[in-house]
Structure formats: structure tokens, C-alpha cells
mmCIF file of C-alpha atoms in Angstrom:
data_model
loop_
_atom_site.group_PDB
_atom_site.id
_atom_site.type_symbol
_atom_site.label_atom_id
_atom_site.label_comp_id
_atom_site.label_asym_id
_atom_site.label_seq_id
_atom_site.Cartn_x
_atom_site.Cartn_y
_atom_site.Cartn_z
ATOM 1 C CA UNK A 21 127.398 93.963 142.534
ATOM 2 C CA UNK A 22 127.256 90.719 140.664
ATOM 3 C CA UNK A 23 124.032 89.416 142.410
ATOM 4 C CA UNK A 24 122.434 92.763 141.898
ATOM 5 C CA UNK A 25 123.268 92.855 138.197
ATOM 6 C CA UNK A 26 122.037 89.243 137.857
ATOM 7 C CA UNK A 27 118.807 90.063 139.566
ATOM 8 C CA UNK A 28 118.333 93.187 137.375
ATOM 9 C CA UNK A 29 118.888 91.145 134.203
ATOM 10 C CA UNK A 30 116.505 88.427 135.480
ATOM 11 C CA UNK A 31 113.815 91.195 136.052
ATOM 12 C CA UNK A 32 114.313 92.495 132.589
ATOM 13 C CA UNK A 33 114.056 89.066 131.028
ATOM 14 C CA UNK A 34 110.867 88.373 133.019
ATOM 15 C CA UNK A 35 109.317 91.704 131.952
ATOM 16 C CA UNK A 36 110.156 91.004 128.320
ATOM 17 C CA UNK A 37 108.684 87.518 128.626
ATOM 18 C CA UNK A 38 105.417 88.945 130.062
ATOM 19 C CA UNK A 39 105.224 91.438 127.224
ATOM 20 C CA UNK A 40 105.760 88.867 124.533
ATOM 21 C CA UNK A 41 103.229 86.507 126.102
ATOM 22 C CA UNK A 42 100.653 89.290 126.520
ATOM 23 C CA UNK A 43 101.056 90.272 122.868
ATOM 24 C CA UNK A 44 100.677 86.704 121.735
ATOM 25 C CA UNK A 45 97.550 86.261 124.005
ATOM 26 C CA UNK A 46 95.941 89.441 122.534
ATOM 27 C CA UNK A 47 96.838 88.512 118.941
ATOM 28 C CA UNK A 48 95.647 84.973 119.353
ATOM 29 C CA UNK A 49 92.255 86.060 120.676
ATOM 30 C CA UNK A 50 91.984 88.742 117.925
ATOM 31 C CA UNK A 51 92.734 86.263 115.102
ATOM 32 C CA UNK A 52 90.193 83.764 116.393
ATOM 33 C CA UNK A 53 87.375 86.235 116.974
ATOM 34 C CA UNK A 54 87.881 88.088 113.665
ATOM 35 C CA UNK A 55 88.112 84.667 112.062
ATOM 36 C CA UNK A 56 84.819 83.653 113.576
ATOM 37 C CA UNK A 57 83.230 86.881 112.346
ATOM 38 C CA UNK A 58 84.259 86.524 108.691
ATOM 39 C CA UNK A 59 83.762 82.769 108.542
ATOM 40 C CA UNK A 60 79.988 83.351 108.838
ATOM 41 C CA UNK A 61 80.007 84.531 105.199
ATOM 42 C CA UNK A 62 80.975 80.985 104.052
ATOM 43 C CA UNK A 63 77.949 79.531 105.973
ATOM 44 C CA UNK A 64 75.321 81.948 104.624
ATOM 45 C CA UNK A 65 74.538 80.034 101.429
ATOM 46 C CA UNK A 66 74.210 76.810 103.356
ATOM 47 C CA UNK A 67 71.971 78.319 105.877
ATOM 48 C CA UNK A 68 69.844 79.880 103.149
ATOM 49 C CA UNK A 69 69.216 76.495 101.513
ATOM 50 C CA UNK A 70 68.582 74.605 104.750
ATOM 51 C CA UNK A 71 66.220 77.171 106.446
ATOM 52 C CA UNK A 72 64.694 78.575 103.235
ATOM 53 C CA UNK A 73 65.809 82.120 103.905
ATOM 54 C CA UNK A 74 65.524 85.190 101.736
ATOM 55 C CA UNK A 75 68.487 87.522 101.144
ATOM 56 C CA UNK A 76 67.053 89.947 103.668
ATOM 57 C CA UNK A 77 66.682 87.242 106.200
ATOM 58 C CA UNK A 78 70.352 86.271 105.601
ATOM 59 C CA UNK A 79 71.336 89.917 106.235
ATOM 60 C CA UNK A 80 69.450 89.825 109.509
ATOM 61 C CA UNK A 81 71.115 86.489 110.547
ATOM 62 C CA UNK A 82 74.566 88.089 109.868
ATOM 63 C CA UNK A 83 73.525 91.183 111.834
ATOM 64 C CA UNK A 84 72.663 89.092 114.869
ATOM 65 C CA UNK A 85 76.419 88.499 115.374
ATOM 66 C CA UNK A 86 77.863 91.572 113.793
ATOM 67 C CA UNK A 87 75.515 94.124 115.361
ATOM 68 C CA UNK A 88 75.668 92.517 118.745
ATOM 69 C CA UNK A 89 79.469 92.433 118.612
ATOM 70 C CA UNK A 90 79.635 96.097 117.551
ATOM 71 C CA UNK A 91 76.891 97.486 119.733
ATOM 72 C CA UNK A 92 78.009 95.967 122.960
ATOM 73 C CA UNK A 93 81.673 97.019 122.949
ATOM 74 C CA UNK A 94 81.150 99.850 125.418
ATOM 75 C CA UNK A 95 78.773 97.956 127.835
ATOM 76 C CA UNK A 96 81.072 94.864 127.821
ATOM 77 C CA UNK A 97 84.071 96.864 128.580
ATOM 78 C CA UNK A 98 82.358 98.650 131.462
ATOM 79 C CA UNK A 99 81.000 95.452 132.919
ATOM 80 C CA UNK A 100 84.372 93.678 132.918
ATOM 81 C CA UNK A 101 86.923 96.423 133.524
ATOM 82 C CA UNK A 102 87.553 95.231 137.074
ATOM 83 C CA UNK A 103 88.679 91.774 135.924
ATOM 84 C CA UNK A 104 92.142 90.680 134.814
ATOM 85 C CA UNK A 105 93.146 90.419 131.089
ATOM 86 C CA UNK A 106 93.269 86.677 131.523
ATOM 87 C CA UNK A 107 89.699 86.471 132.789
ATOM 88 C CA UNK A 108 88.245 88.858 130.240
ATOM 89 C CA UNK A 109 89.891 87.328 127.174
ATOM 90 C CA UNK A 110 89.154 83.787 128.366
ATOM 91 C CA UNK A 111 85.465 84.681 129.108
ATOM 92 C CA UNK A 112 85.179 86.392 125.696
ATOM 93 C CA UNK A 113 86.534 83.439 123.733
ATOM 94 C CA UNK A 114 84.654 80.863 125.844
ATOM 95 C CA UNK A 115 81.373 82.720 125.314
ATOM 96 C CA UNK A 116 81.930 83.142 121.565
ATOM 97 C CA UNK A 117 82.681 79.376 121.310
ATOM 98 C CA UNK A 118 79.609 78.582 123.450
ATOM 99 C CA UNK A 119 77.418 80.590 121.121
ATOM 100 C CA UNK A 120 78.803 78.688 118.127
ATOM 101 C CA UNK A 121 78.172 75.453 120.007
ATOM 102 C CA UNK A 122 74.541 76.311 120.485
ATOM 103 C CA UNK A 123 74.297 77.052 116.799
ATOM 104 C CA UNK A 124 75.674 73.586 116.103
ATOM 105 C CA UNK A 125 73.021 71.923 118.032
ATOM 106 C CA UNK A 126 69.911 70.645 116.235
ATOM 107 C CA UNK A 127 67.698 73.354 117.596
ATOM 108 C CA UNK A 128 66.483 74.746 114.319
ATOM 109 C CA UNK A 129 66.624 78.265 113.039
ATOM 110 C CA UNK A 130 65.848 79.653 116.506
ATOM 111 C CA UNK A 131 68.843 77.880 117.936
ATOM 112 C CA UNK A 132 71.035 79.209 115.245
ATOM 113 C CA UNK A 133 69.962 82.803 115.992
ATOM 114 C CA UNK A 134 70.339 82.431 119.752
ATOM 115 C CA UNK A 135 73.835 80.998 119.240
ATOM 116 C CA UNK A 136 74.919 83.833 117.028
ATOM 117 C CA UNK A 137 73.747 86.417 119.497
ATOM 118 C CA UNK A 138 75.695 84.770 122.354
ATOM 119 C CA UNK A 139 78.745 84.513 120.167
ATOM 120 C CA UNK A 140 78.377 88.202 119.244
ATOM 121 C CA UNK A 141 78.281 89.101 122.948
ATOM 122 C CA UNK A 142 81.449 87.112 123.578
ATOM 123 C CA UNK A 143 83.325 88.864 120.745
ATOM 124 C CA UNK A 144 82.238 92.292 121.866
ATOM 125 C CA UNK A 145 84.570 91.916 124.844
ATOM 126 C CA UNK A 146 87.703 90.962 122.900
ATOM 127 C CA UNK A 147 88.523 94.235 120.995
ATOM 128 C CA UNK A 148 88.676 96.716 123.944
ATOM 129 C CA UNK A 149 90.243 94.167 126.264
ATOM 130 C CA UNK A 150 92.830 92.955 123.803
ATOM 131 C CA UNK A 151 93.826 96.420 122.764
ATOM 132 C CA UNK A 152 94.085 97.626 126.353
ATOM 133 C CA UNK A 153 96.234 94.592 127.283
ATOM 134 C CA UNK A 154 98.721 95.524 124.530
ATOM 135 C CA UNK A 155 98.646 99.229 125.377
ATOM 136 C CA UNK A 156 99.150 98.744 129.114
ATOM 137 C CA UNK A 157 101.840 96.148 128.660
ATOM 138 C CA UNK A 158 104.028 98.148 126.229
ATOM 139 C CA UNK A 159 103.253 101.598 127.655
ATOM 140 C CA UNK A 160 104.611 104.457 125.408
ATOM 141 C CA UNK A 161 106.077 101.895 122.976
ATOM 142 C CA UNK A 162 102.664 100.422 122.210
ATOM 143 C CA UNK A 163 102.191 101.804 118.707
ATOM 144 C CA UNK A 164 104.102 99.042 116.807
ATOM 145 C CA UNK A 165 102.693 96.104 119.006
ATOM 146 C CA UNK A 166 99.164 97.501 118.275
ATOM 147 C CA UNK A 167 99.991 97.307 114.632
ATOM 148 C CA UNK A 168 100.919 93.646 115.103
ATOM 149 C CA UNK A 169 97.691 93.127 117.101
ATOM 150 C CA UNK A 170 95.724 94.826 114.284
ATOM 151 C CA UNK A 171 97.425 92.564 111.724
ATOM 152 C CA UNK A 172 96.589 89.469 113.625
ATOM 153 C CA UNK A 173 92.833 90.126 113.114
ATOM 154 C CA UNK A 174 93.428 90.308 109.344
ATOM 155 C CA UNK A 175 95.351 87.104 109.614
ATOM 156 C CA UNK A 176 92.394 85.346 111.195
ATOM 157 C CA UNK A 177 89.986 86.832 108.699
ATOM 158 C CA UNK A 178 92.158 85.398 105.926
ATOM 159 C CA UNK A 179 92.768 81.845 107.296
ATOM 160 C CA UNK A 180 89.599 80.747 109.038
ATOM 161 C CA UNK A 181 87.123 81.669 106.282
ATOM 162 C CA UNK A 182 89.403 79.989 103.686
ATOM 163 C CA UNK A 183 89.529 76.779 105.747
ATOM 164 C CA UNK A 184 85.779 76.799 106.265
ATOM 165 C CA UNK A 185 85.266 77.293 102.514
ATOM 166 C CA UNK A 186 87.488 74.348 101.759
ATOM 167 C CA UNK A 187 85.811 72.071 104.284
ATOM 168 C CA UNK A 188 82.199 72.841 103.605
ATOM 169 C CA UNK A 189 82.050 70.879 100.251
ATOM 170 C CA UNK A 190 83.490 67.881 102.192
ATOM 171 C CA UNK A 191 81.641 68.062 105.500
ATOM 172 C CA UNK A 192 78.227 69.162 106.545
ATOM 173 C CA UNK A 193 78.008 72.681 107.987
ATOM 174 C CA UNK A 194 77.571 71.531 111.612
ATOM 175 C CA UNK A 195 80.814 69.504 111.807
ATOM 176 C CA UNK A 196 82.719 72.467 110.238
ATOM 177 C CA UNK A 197 81.209 74.844 112.753
ATOM 178 C CA UNK A 198 82.008 72.393 115.559
ATOM 179 C CA UNK A 199 85.694 72.464 114.527
ATOM 180 C CA UNK A 200 85.594 76.218 115.084
ATOM 181 C CA UNK A 201 84.129 75.604 118.544
ATOM 182 C CA UNK A 202 87.052 73.212 119.314
ATOM 183 C CA UNK A 203 89.465 75.827 118.055
ATOM 184 C CA UNK A 204 87.906 78.394 120.366
ATOM 185 C CA UNK A 205 88.174 76.077 123.370
ATOM 186 C CA UNK A 206 91.855 75.370 122.611
ATOM 187 C CA UNK A 207 92.546 79.143 122.521
ATOM 188 C CA UNK A 208 90.657 79.665 125.774
ATOM 189 C CA UNK A 209 92.935 77.117 127.442
ATOM 190 C CA UNK A 210 96.019 78.694 125.897
ATOM 191 C CA UNK A 211 95.033 81.989 127.388
ATOM 192 C CA UNK A 212 95.442 80.530 130.835
ATOM 193 C CA UNK A 213 99.185 80.553 130.369
ATOM 194 C CA UNK A 214 99.544 83.489 127.963
ATOM 195 C CA UNK A 215 97.438 86.224 129.379
ATOM 196 C CA UNK A 216 98.439 87.981 132.682
ATOM 197 C CA UNK A 217 96.489 87.014 135.768
ATOM 198 C CA UNK A 218 96.302 90.450 137.326
ATOM 199 C CA UNK A 219 95.161 93.759 135.876
ATOM 200 C CA UNK A 220 97.922 96.125 134.763
ATOM 201 C CA UNK A 221 97.771 99.517 136.221
ATOM 202 C CA UNK A 222 98.811 102.699 134.312
ATOM 203 C CA UNK A 223 101.223 105.233 135.760
ATOM 204 C CA UNK A 224 99.727 108.469 136.917
ATOM 205 C CA UNK A 225 101.948 110.339 134.499
ATOM 206 C CA UNK A 226 100.471 108.634 131.535
ATOM 207 C CA UNK A 227 96.900 108.990 132.787
ATOM 208 C CA UNK A 228 97.434 112.682 133.412
ATOM 209 C CA UNK A 229 98.742 113.307 129.908
ATOM 210 C CA UNK A 230 95.787 111.582 128.430
ATOM 211 C CA UNK A 231 93.243 113.537 130.449
ATOM 212 C CA UNK A 232 94.622 116.777 129.118
ATOM 213 C CA UNK A 233 94.363 115.651 125.479
ATOM 214 C CA UNK A 234 91.034 113.872 125.706
ATOM 215 C CA UNK A 235 89.282 116.463 123.524
ATOM 216 C CA UNK A 236 91.068 115.144 120.486
ATOM 217 C CA UNK A 237 89.671 111.594 120.903
ATOM 218 C CA UNK A 238 86.266 112.526 119.332
ATOM 219 C CA UNK A 239 88.037 113.733 116.190
ATOM 220 C CA UNK A 240 90.125 110.518 116.070
ATOM 221 C CA UNK A 241 86.994 108.444 116.361
ATOM 222 C CA UNK A 242 85.444 110.268 113.444
ATOM 223 C CA UNK A 243 88.635 109.754 111.406
ATOM 224 C CA UNK A 244 88.537 106.014 112.220
ATOM 225 C CA UNK A 245 85.014 105.672 111.010
ATOM 226 C CA UNK A 246 85.799 107.553 107.739
ATOM 227 C CA UNK A 247 88.879 105.398 107.162
ATOM 228 C CA UNK A 248 86.794 102.267 107.563
ATOM 229 C CA UNK A 249 84.042 103.646 105.327
ATOM 230 C CA UNK A 250 86.555 104.272 102.583
ATOM 231 C CA UNK A 251 87.864 100.734 102.789
ATOM 232 C CA UNK A 252 84.485 99.043 102.824
ATOM 233 C CA UNK A 253 83.188 101.240 99.951
ATOM 234 C CA UNK A 254 86.107 100.327 97.722
ATOM 235 C CA UNK A 255 85.939 96.670 98.531
ATOM 236 C CA UNK A 256 82.219 96.692 97.599
ATOM 237 C CA UNK A 257 82.931 97.880 94.101
ATOM 238 C CA UNK A 258 86.278 96.417 93.308
ATOM 239 C CA UNK A 259 84.923 93.121 91.782
ATOM 240 C CA UNK A 260 82.615 95.099 89.429
ATOM 241 C CA UNK A 261 85.519 97.483 88.688
ATOM 242 C CA UNK A 262 87.716 94.539 87.632
ATOM 243 C CA UNK A 263 85.005 93.074 85.444
ATOM 244 C CA UNK A 264 84.435 96.428 83.887
ATOM 245 C CA UNK A 265 88.041 96.421 82.788
ATOM 246 C CA UNK A 266 87.512 93.088 81.037
ATOM 247 C CA UNK A 267 88.505 90.736 83.930
ATOM 248 C CA UNK A 268 86.812 87.515 84.785
ATOM 249 C CA UNK A 269 86.342 85.575 87.995
ATOM 250 C CA UNK A 270 90.036 84.697 88.096
ATOM 251 C CA UNK A 271 91.081 88.305 87.764
ATOM 252 C CA UNK A 272 88.579 89.339 90.534
ATOM 253 C CA UNK A 273 90.123 86.735 92.882
ATOM 254 C CA UNK A 274 93.618 87.829 91.999
ATOM 255 C CA UNK A 275 92.589 91.508 92.562
ATOM 256 C CA UNK A 276 91.146 90.814 95.982
ATOM 257 C CA UNK A 277 94.205 88.701 96.922
ATOM 258 C CA UNK A 278 96.652 91.428 95.917
ATOM 259 C CA UNK A 279 94.680 94.058 97.842
ATOM 260 C CA UNK A 280 94.577 91.904 100.971
ATOM 261 C CA UNK A 281 98.256 91.033 100.803
ATOM 262 C CA UNK A 282 99.083 94.683 100.604
ATOM 263 C CA UNK A 283 96.677 95.413 103.372
ATOM 264 C CA UNK A 284 98.275 92.828 105.677
ATOM 265 C CA UNK A 285 101.676 94.370 104.933
ATOM 266 C CA UNK A 286 100.282 97.822 105.651
ATOM 267 C CA UNK A 287 98.980 96.777 109.079
ATOM 268 C CA UNK A 288 102.556 95.864 110.023
ATOM 269 C CA UNK A 289 104.523 98.666 108.414
ATOM 270 C CA UNK A 290 102.324 101.767 108.829
ATOM 271 C CA UNK A 291 102.881 101.735 112.607
ATOM 272 C CA UNK A 292 106.620 102.008 111.935
ATOM 273 C CA UNK A 293 105.837 104.863 109.472
ATOM 274 C CA UNK A 294 104.086 106.913 112.216
ATOM 275 C CA UNK A 295 106.967 106.381 114.596
ATOM 276 C CA UNK A 296 109.418 107.657 112.082
ATOM 277 C CA UNK A 297 107.544 110.528 110.474
ATOM 278 C CA UNK A 298 104.702 111.330 112.909
ATOM 279 C CA UNK A 299 101.059 110.560 112.997
ATOM 280 C CA UNK A 300 99.761 113.483 111.132
ATOM 281 C CA UNK A 301 102.201 113.349 108.253
ATOM 282 C CA UNK A 302 101.770 109.601 107.904
ATOM 283 C CA UNK A 303 97.952 109.667 107.891
ATOM 284 C CA UNK A 304 97.794 112.570 105.469
ATOM 285 C CA UNK A 305 100.226 110.718 103.124
ATOM 286 C CA UNK A 306 98.408 107.408 103.242
ATOM 287 C CA UNK A 307 94.915 108.995 102.810
ATOM 288 C CA UNK A 308 96.037 111.129 99.981
ATOM 289 C CA UNK A 309 97.636 108.106 98.246
ATOM 290 C CA UNK A 310 94.411 106.160 98.953
ATOM 291 C CA UNK A 311 92.267 108.736 97.341
ATOM 292 C CA UNK A 312 94.475 109.162 94.344
ATOM 293 C CA UNK A 313 94.963 105.423 93.765
ATOM 294 C CA UNK A 314 91.243 104.521 94.121
ATOM 295 C CA UNK A 315 90.491 107.147 91.509
ATOM 296 C CA UNK A 316 93.260 105.988 89.171
ATOM 297 C CA UNK A 317 92.063 102.367 89.247
ATOM 298 C CA UNK A 318 88.838 103.577 87.594
ATOM 299 C CA UNK A 319 90.726 104.636 84.529
ATOM 300 C CA UNK A 320 93.653 102.268 84.226
ATOM 301 C CA UNK A 321 93.655 99.054 82.136
ATOM 302 C CA UNK A 322 93.362 95.679 83.985
ATOM 303 C CA UNK A 323 97.173 94.974 84.082
ATOM 304 C CA UNK A 324 98.055 98.382 85.568
ATOM 305 C CA UNK A 325 95.149 98.108 88.081
ATOM 306 C CA UNK A 326 96.353 94.763 89.351
ATOM 307 C CA UNK A 327 99.888 96.175 89.611
ATOM 308 C CA UNK A 328 98.627 99.061 91.762
ATOM 309 C CA UNK A 329 96.427 97.014 94.130
ATOM 310 C CA UNK A 330 99.185 95.806 96.509
ATOM 311 C CA UNK A 331 100.394 99.370 97.020
ATOM 312 C CA UNK A 332 96.808 100.555 97.374
ATOM 313 C CA UNK A 333 96.177 97.780 99.924
ATOM 314 C CA UNK A 334 99.052 98.978 102.056
ATOM 315 C CA UNK A 335 97.722 102.535 102.421
ATOM 316 C CA UNK A 336 94.001 101.623 102.314
ATOM 317 C CA UNK A 337 94.382 99.131 105.173
ATOM 318 C CA UNK A 338 97.459 100.239 107.003
ATOM 319 C CA UNK A 339 96.257 103.630 108.153
ATOM 320 C CA UNK A 340 94.104 101.896 110.762
ATOM 321 C CA UNK A 341 97.159 100.710 112.581
ATOM 322 C CA UNK A 342 98.334 104.439 112.939
ATOM 323 C CA UNK A 343 94.878 105.419 114.160
ATOM 324 C CA UNK A 344 94.666 102.530 116.672
ATOM 325 C CA UNK A 345 98.059 103.455 118.086
ATOM 326 C CA UNK A 346 96.844 106.970 118.793
ATOM 327 C CA UNK A 347 93.788 105.823 120.799
ATOM 328 C CA UNK A 348 95.665 105.472 124.091
ATOM 329 C CA UNK A 349 97.391 108.831 123.675
ATOM 330 C CA UNK A 350 94.080 110.719 123.123
ATOM 331 C CA UNK A 351 91.874 108.871 125.511
ATOM 332 C CA UNK A 352 90.817 110.238 128.940
ATOM 333 C CA UNK A 353 92.828 107.612 130.933
ATOM 334 C CA UNK A 354 90.400 104.680 130.619
ATOM 335 C CA UNK A 355 92.055 102.756 127.804
ATOM 336 C CA UNK A 356 89.453 100.011 127.595
ATOM 337 C CA UNK A 357 86.550 102.435 127.243
ATOM 338 C CA UNK A 358 88.365 104.395 124.712
ATOM 339 C CA UNK A 359 89.101 101.357 122.475
ATOM 340 C CA UNK A 360 85.471 100.271 122.998
ATOM 341 C CA UNK A 361 84.173 103.547 121.744
ATOM 342 C CA UNK A 362 86.654 103.571 118.791
ATOM 343 C CA UNK A 363 85.775 100.041 117.781
ATOM 344 C CA UNK A 364 82.043 100.818 117.996
ATOM 345 C CA UNK A 365 82.673 103.662 115.522
ATOM 346 C CA UNK A 366 84.752 101.516 113.206
ATOM 347 C CA UNK A 367 82.527 98.530 113.236
ATOM 348 C CA UNK A 368 79.349 100.646 112.841
ATOM 349 C CA UNK A 369 80.876 102.478 109.934
ATOM 350 C CA UNK A 370 81.831 99.095 108.423
ATOM 351 C CA UNK A 371 78.231 98.044 108.522
ATOM 352 C CA UNK A 372 76.556 101.246 107.269
ATOM 353 C CA UNK A 373 79.106 102.470 104.694
ATOM 354 C CA UNK A 374 78.428 99.725 102.024
ATOM 355 C CA UNK A 375 74.639 100.568 102.289
ATOM 356 C CA UNK A 376 75.350 104.382 101.730
ATOM 357 C CA UNK A 377 77.717 103.752 98.807
ATOM 358 C CA UNK A 378 75.293 101.211 97.427
ATOM 359 C CA UNK A 379 72.502 103.818 97.427
ATOM 360 C CA UNK A 380 74.774 106.234 95.695
ATOM 361 C CA UNK A 381 75.559 103.697 93.017
ATOM 362 C CA UNK A 382 71.888 102.834 92.533
ATOM 363 C CA UNK A 383 70.922 106.539 92.042
ATOM 364 C CA UNK A 384 74.006 107.554 89.987
ATOM 365 C CA UNK A 385 76.579 105.025 88.906
ATOM 366 C CA UNK A 386 79.285 102.681 90.180
ATOM 367 C CA UNK A 387 81.917 105.111 89.150
ATOM 368 C CA UNK A 388 80.373 108.000 91.065
ATOM 369 C CA UNK A 389 80.121 105.825 94.173
ATOM 370 C CA UNK A 390 83.725 104.721 93.939
ATOM 371 C CA UNK A 391 84.815 108.308 93.627
ATOM 372 C CA UNK A 392 82.670 109.042 96.712
ATOM 373 C CA UNK A 393 84.710 106.438 98.632
ATOM 374 C CA UNK A 394 87.928 108.152 97.456
ATOM 375 C CA UNK A 395 86.486 111.519 98.566
ATOM 376 C CA UNK A 396 85.800 110.004 102.006
ATOM 377 C CA UNK A 397 89.575 109.449 102.286
ATOM 378 C CA UNK A 398 90.188 113.037 101.214
ATOM 379 C CA UNK A 399 87.886 114.292 104.121
ATOM 380 C CA UNK A 400 90.349 112.740 106.633
ATOM 381 C CA UNK A 401 93.152 115.130 105.554
ATOM 382 C CA UNK A 402 91.611 118.387 107.024
ATOM 383 C CA UNK A 403 90.449 116.456 110.021
ATOM 384 C CA UNK A 404 94.075 115.430 110.684
ATOM 385 C CA UNK A 405 95.131 119.030 110.599
ATOM 386 C CA UNK A 406 92.476 119.790 113.214
ATOM 387 C CA UNK A 407 93.757 116.796 115.319
ATOM 388 C CA UNK A 408 97.460 117.969 115.054
ATOM 389 C CA UNK A 409 97.363 120.406 118.099
ATOM 390 C CA UNK A 410 95.866 117.637 120.327
ATOM 391 C CA UNK A 411 98.691 115.213 119.376
ATOM 392 C CA UNK A 412 101.321 117.970 119.932
ATOM 393 C CA UNK A 413 99.830 118.556 123.441
ATOM 394 C CA UNK A 414 100.206 114.819 124.141
ATOM 395 C CA UNK A 415 103.864 114.903 122.972
ATOM 396 C CA UNK A 416 104.568 117.823 125.259
ATOM 397 C CA UNK A 417 102.784 116.279 128.239
ATOM 398 C CA UNK A 418 104.804 112.987 127.886
ATOM 399 C CA UNK A 419 108.209 114.717 127.804
#
């Protein structure tokens, strides 16, 4: 009995260790890749000066990375689905780092563009593969770990662009970008130890339950796109809203910081909220609060607006963790492909939504466009009621 109990305890400890290392691997890759993505904003003014680019050309330069990353999610997942999580995450990070290395080389504007395309191809692999690794490792208990994985991307977006912005006045842009390349190389080697070497197979029971509920996945994907559109639209107008309330550059920075702090907290806590109160109730509550608070910030004085922003950040950004956690439940059994489709919708919405809201503002007013972003959050509520039967079907199939 004693040896058997000891072996059982050892097996549990080993399984727990694998889970923790897999989560760390996925989060580390997510943080670095999302950090790479948002760090490009800090380089744009430098590239504009060095290469004599117009604002339209700058937008195209950014799109070389962003559009490649978003548009290749599904093909990249399909091409690499037979490989282990270790191989795919290492390849993804190594390719993104290689692309940035090419951009560092003195190859002129053409070399910069080629490097950004290659880096975007590398980052297109990370989202579906990292999400699948967390989902398959934690099984039915994956909702909260996916929230942590989601939060790690925001952490990378907060830290790396800030570090780049601090270093650019001190160093030339090529050495700063080279430091990102070195970071990517270090993470690639760390994944050798952290990420599992063999693919993780799902049980037949979980696959079967997901096949039965797959019709709800399309609705979830639309909801994910609308949720991202709401967030990007409000972020577009928040600096102008603060200035309209009499704030200056300092207040704008404080406002964005408060919103992002709340958003990071929301990424971690909203997954727990869904576990306790259910997906439908939680999403309806967070989207209703989002719509109400976005509208309220249009009419409140600057002090009240700043006080509301951390709470608004929680619901504005945290809903995505609930939605990500529902992707495995509503997919058709192919977790990686499901996440690839979902991320394509989210990233595509993030790119198009500011353009749409900007056009609304140009032809009406900033206030109308901000209310339109709040109304987008409101559209999610009836869609969640349509999604409810599909989620209930999943719950019954898994019991």
C-alpha cells in the first residue's frame, strides 16, 4: 500500500508540474509576442523620419506585421497541428525573432518590410498553439488558466513598449530592436525546458461533447469580434474625451493607465466570475456595465471619469477572458483551429473597428461615435441569450 500511495503521489506531483510548466510556457510566449506587436508603435516615428514615410505608409508598415499575424492564424495552425507544443511555440518565437533580426540589418526600407512580414508569420502561430496548450493541459478546468494566459499578453503589451520607449532616446532604434531579438532568442531556449515535447491528446468524451455543440461557436466568434470592437473604439476616443473634460496630457496618461490597470485585473478575475455565476450571466453583466459606464464617462466631470476608469477597465477588458474560456467548449473538437478562427475574428475586428468608428466620428461627432462603441457592447447581450442553449448543451454533455 505504501509504495502504491507513494507512486500515486509522485504521479500527481509530476502532472501538476507539467501543468504549471505548460502554463508558464504559453504565458511567456504570449507576453513576448504581444509585446513585440505593440512595441512597433514606439518605432513608427523613428522609421518615419529615417525612411521619409507618410502617415499612410506608416500604417502600411504596421499592417505588414499586424495583418500577417492576424490573417495567417488559421493556415499556420493547420500547417503545424501535427507538431508538439514545444516545437510550434519554439518555431513561432524563433521566426518572429528572425524577422526582427532581418529588420535590424542595414538592408534599407525593403529589409524592414521583409523582416516585419516574417515576424508576423511567426507570431501568427503563437495564439492558437498557446491557447490549445493551456486548454489541453488543464482540460475541463482550463477557464481560469486561459484567463491567466490572456492576462500575460496584456502584461507583455504593457512592459515591452514601455521599455522600448525608454531606451529609444538613449540608443538608436537598431540596437533597441536587437535587444528584442535577444529576448526572443532567450525565450525560445526557455521553451525547450518549459513546453511539453509531445502533443497532448484530448479524451474522446471531451471531443464528442464539443462536436455536438459546435453550432454555437460561430455566435461566440461574432461576440468576440464585437467585444474587441467596443474596446478599440473606446480607446480611440478616450484621450479626446479626457481633453474635452478639461484634462491635459498628464490626465490623458493617468486615464489610460487607470483603464489598463483595471483591464489587467479584469483579465484575471472575470474567468473566476464565469466559474461562479456562469458564462451567460457574467458576459451580460460585464457588457451591460461596459455600455453604461462608457456612456456615463461622456457626461461626468474629469474627477468622476478618472474614478470610474479602473472599474470600466475590468469589464471592458475582462470579458475577453470569459469568451476565450468558452472556445474549447464550443469548438468542434479541433481546439487549435477553433482558437485560430476566434483570434482571426478578434484581431481583424481590432484592426477594422477604429476605422469604422473614426468614419462615424468624421461624419457626425466624437460623442456619437463613442455612444456607437457603447451600443456595440449592448448588441452582445441578445447574442448571449441566443448562445445560452448551446452552452447548456455543453454542460449536459460533460456531466
